[in-house]
mmCIF file of C-alpha atoms in Angstrom:
data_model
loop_
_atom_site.group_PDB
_atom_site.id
_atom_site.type_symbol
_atom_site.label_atom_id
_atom_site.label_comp_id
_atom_site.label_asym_id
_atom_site.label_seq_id
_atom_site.Cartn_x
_atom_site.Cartn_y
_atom_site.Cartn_z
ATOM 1 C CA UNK A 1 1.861 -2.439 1.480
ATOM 2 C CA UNK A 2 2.401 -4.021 4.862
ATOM 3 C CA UNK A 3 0.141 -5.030 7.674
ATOM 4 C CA UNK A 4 0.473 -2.190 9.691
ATOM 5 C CA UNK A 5 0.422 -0.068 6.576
ATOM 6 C CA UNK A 6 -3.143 -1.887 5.472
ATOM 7 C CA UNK A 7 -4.755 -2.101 9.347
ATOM 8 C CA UNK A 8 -5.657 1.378 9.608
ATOM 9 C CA UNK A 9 -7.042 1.607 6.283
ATOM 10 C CA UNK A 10 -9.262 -1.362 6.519
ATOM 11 C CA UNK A 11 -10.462 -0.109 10.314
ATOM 12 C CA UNK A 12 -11.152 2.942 8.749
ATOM 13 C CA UNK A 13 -13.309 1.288 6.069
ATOM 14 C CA UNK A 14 -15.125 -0.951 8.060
ATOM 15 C CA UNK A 15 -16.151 1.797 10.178
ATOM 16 C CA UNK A 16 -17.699 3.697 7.346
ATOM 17 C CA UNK A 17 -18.953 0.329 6.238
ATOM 18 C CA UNK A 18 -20.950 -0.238 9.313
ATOM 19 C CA UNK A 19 -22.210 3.194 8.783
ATOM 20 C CA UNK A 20 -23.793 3.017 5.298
ATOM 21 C CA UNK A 21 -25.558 -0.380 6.023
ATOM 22 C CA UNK A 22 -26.690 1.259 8.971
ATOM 23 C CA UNK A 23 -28.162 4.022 7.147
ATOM 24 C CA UNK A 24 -29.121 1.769 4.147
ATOM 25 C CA UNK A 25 -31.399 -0.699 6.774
ATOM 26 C CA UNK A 26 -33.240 2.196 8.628
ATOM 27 C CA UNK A 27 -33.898 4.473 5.690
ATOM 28 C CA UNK A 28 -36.515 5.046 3.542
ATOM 29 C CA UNK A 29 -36.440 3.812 0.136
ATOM 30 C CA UNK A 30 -35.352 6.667 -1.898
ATOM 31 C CA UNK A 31 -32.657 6.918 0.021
ATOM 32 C CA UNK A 32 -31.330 3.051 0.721
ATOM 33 C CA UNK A 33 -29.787 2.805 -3.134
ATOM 34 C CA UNK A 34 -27.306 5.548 -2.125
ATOM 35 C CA UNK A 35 -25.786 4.241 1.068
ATOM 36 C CA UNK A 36 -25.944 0.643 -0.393
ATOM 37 C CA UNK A 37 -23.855 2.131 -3.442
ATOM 38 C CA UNK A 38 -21.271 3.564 -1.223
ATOM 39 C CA UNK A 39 -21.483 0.232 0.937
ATOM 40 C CA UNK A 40 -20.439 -1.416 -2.317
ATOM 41 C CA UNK A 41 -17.350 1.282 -2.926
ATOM 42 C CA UNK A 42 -16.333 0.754 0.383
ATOM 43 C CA UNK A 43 -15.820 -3.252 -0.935
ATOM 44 C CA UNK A 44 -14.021 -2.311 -3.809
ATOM 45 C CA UNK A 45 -11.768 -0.130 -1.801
ATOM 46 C CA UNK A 46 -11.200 -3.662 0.498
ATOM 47 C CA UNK A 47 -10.604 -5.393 -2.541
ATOM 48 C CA UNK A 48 -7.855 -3.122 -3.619
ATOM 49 C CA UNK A 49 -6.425 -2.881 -0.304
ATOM 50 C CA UNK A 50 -6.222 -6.660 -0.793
ATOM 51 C CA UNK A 51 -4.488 -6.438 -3.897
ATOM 52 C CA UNK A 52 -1.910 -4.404 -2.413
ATOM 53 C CA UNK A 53 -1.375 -6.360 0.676
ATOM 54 C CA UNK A 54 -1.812 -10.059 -0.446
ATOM 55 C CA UNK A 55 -0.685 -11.677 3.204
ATOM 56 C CA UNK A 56 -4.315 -10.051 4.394
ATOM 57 C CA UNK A 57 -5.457 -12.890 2.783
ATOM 58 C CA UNK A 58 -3.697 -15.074 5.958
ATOM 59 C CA UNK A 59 -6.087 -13.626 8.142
ATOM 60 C CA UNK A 60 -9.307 -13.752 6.959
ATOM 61 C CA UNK A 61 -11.687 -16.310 8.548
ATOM 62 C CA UNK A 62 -11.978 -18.813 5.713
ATOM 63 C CA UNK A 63 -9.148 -19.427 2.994
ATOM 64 C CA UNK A 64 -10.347 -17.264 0.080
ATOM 65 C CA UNK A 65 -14.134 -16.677 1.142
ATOM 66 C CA UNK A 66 -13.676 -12.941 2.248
ATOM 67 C CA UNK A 67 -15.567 -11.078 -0.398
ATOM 68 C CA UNK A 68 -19.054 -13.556 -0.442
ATOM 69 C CA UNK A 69 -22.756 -12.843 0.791
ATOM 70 C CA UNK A 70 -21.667 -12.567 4.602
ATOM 71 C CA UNK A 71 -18.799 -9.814 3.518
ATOM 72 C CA UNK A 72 -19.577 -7.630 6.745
ATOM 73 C CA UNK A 73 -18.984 -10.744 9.542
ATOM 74 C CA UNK A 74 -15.984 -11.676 7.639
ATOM 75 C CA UNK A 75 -14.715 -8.172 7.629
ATOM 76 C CA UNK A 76 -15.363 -7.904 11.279
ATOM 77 C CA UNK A 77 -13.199 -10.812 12.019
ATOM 78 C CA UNK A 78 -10.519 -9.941 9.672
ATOM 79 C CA UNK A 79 -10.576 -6.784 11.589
ATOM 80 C CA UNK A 80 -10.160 -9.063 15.346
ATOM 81 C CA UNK A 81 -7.356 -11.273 13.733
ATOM 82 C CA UNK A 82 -5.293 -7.998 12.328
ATOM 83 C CA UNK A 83 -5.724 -6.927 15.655
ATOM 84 C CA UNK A 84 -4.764 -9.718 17.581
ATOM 85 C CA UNK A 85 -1.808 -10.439 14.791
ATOM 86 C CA UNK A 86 -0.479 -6.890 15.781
ATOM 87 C CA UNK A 87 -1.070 -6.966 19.755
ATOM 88 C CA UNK A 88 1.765 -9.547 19.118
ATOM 89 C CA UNK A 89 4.014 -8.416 17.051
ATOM 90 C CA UNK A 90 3.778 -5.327 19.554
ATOM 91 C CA UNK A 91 4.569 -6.573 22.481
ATOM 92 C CA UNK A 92 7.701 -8.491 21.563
#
């Protein structure tokens, strides 16, 4: 998988991403295990995106600490580099 095969798929994810801890922090308790379980698909989903697309691992924010506790910053600015990687690579 390239770059601009992976970008769309990892924008996608963080989207939902967002979503479910959204969801997870303003609802009620009964209901926070299930959006913090798909929160946690959503990283295995990354992680195999990863796996498939190993030069990601140029762009995250700190040589090989993308998947620890602050997972959703580092996502975010995986997210800004791909996009600023590809703004480039566009515009030649």
């Amino acid at each position: 998988m390239t770059i601009e095969e992976a970008y769309p798929l990892l924008k996608e994810a963080f989207a939902e991403y967002k979503r479910h801890r959204y969801f997870e922090k303003t609802s009620k308790s009964n209901a926070k295990r299930k959006y913090k379980d798909q929160a946690a698909l959503i990283v295995d989903r990354v992680w195999n995106i990863f796996q498939s697309c190993p030069e990601l691992n140029n762009y995250v924010p700190y040589e090989g600490e993308f998947f620890t506790s602050f997972f959703e910053q580092d996502f975010k600015k995986l997210i800004e580099n791909l996009e600023i990687e590809l703004s480039k690579s566009s515009s030649i």
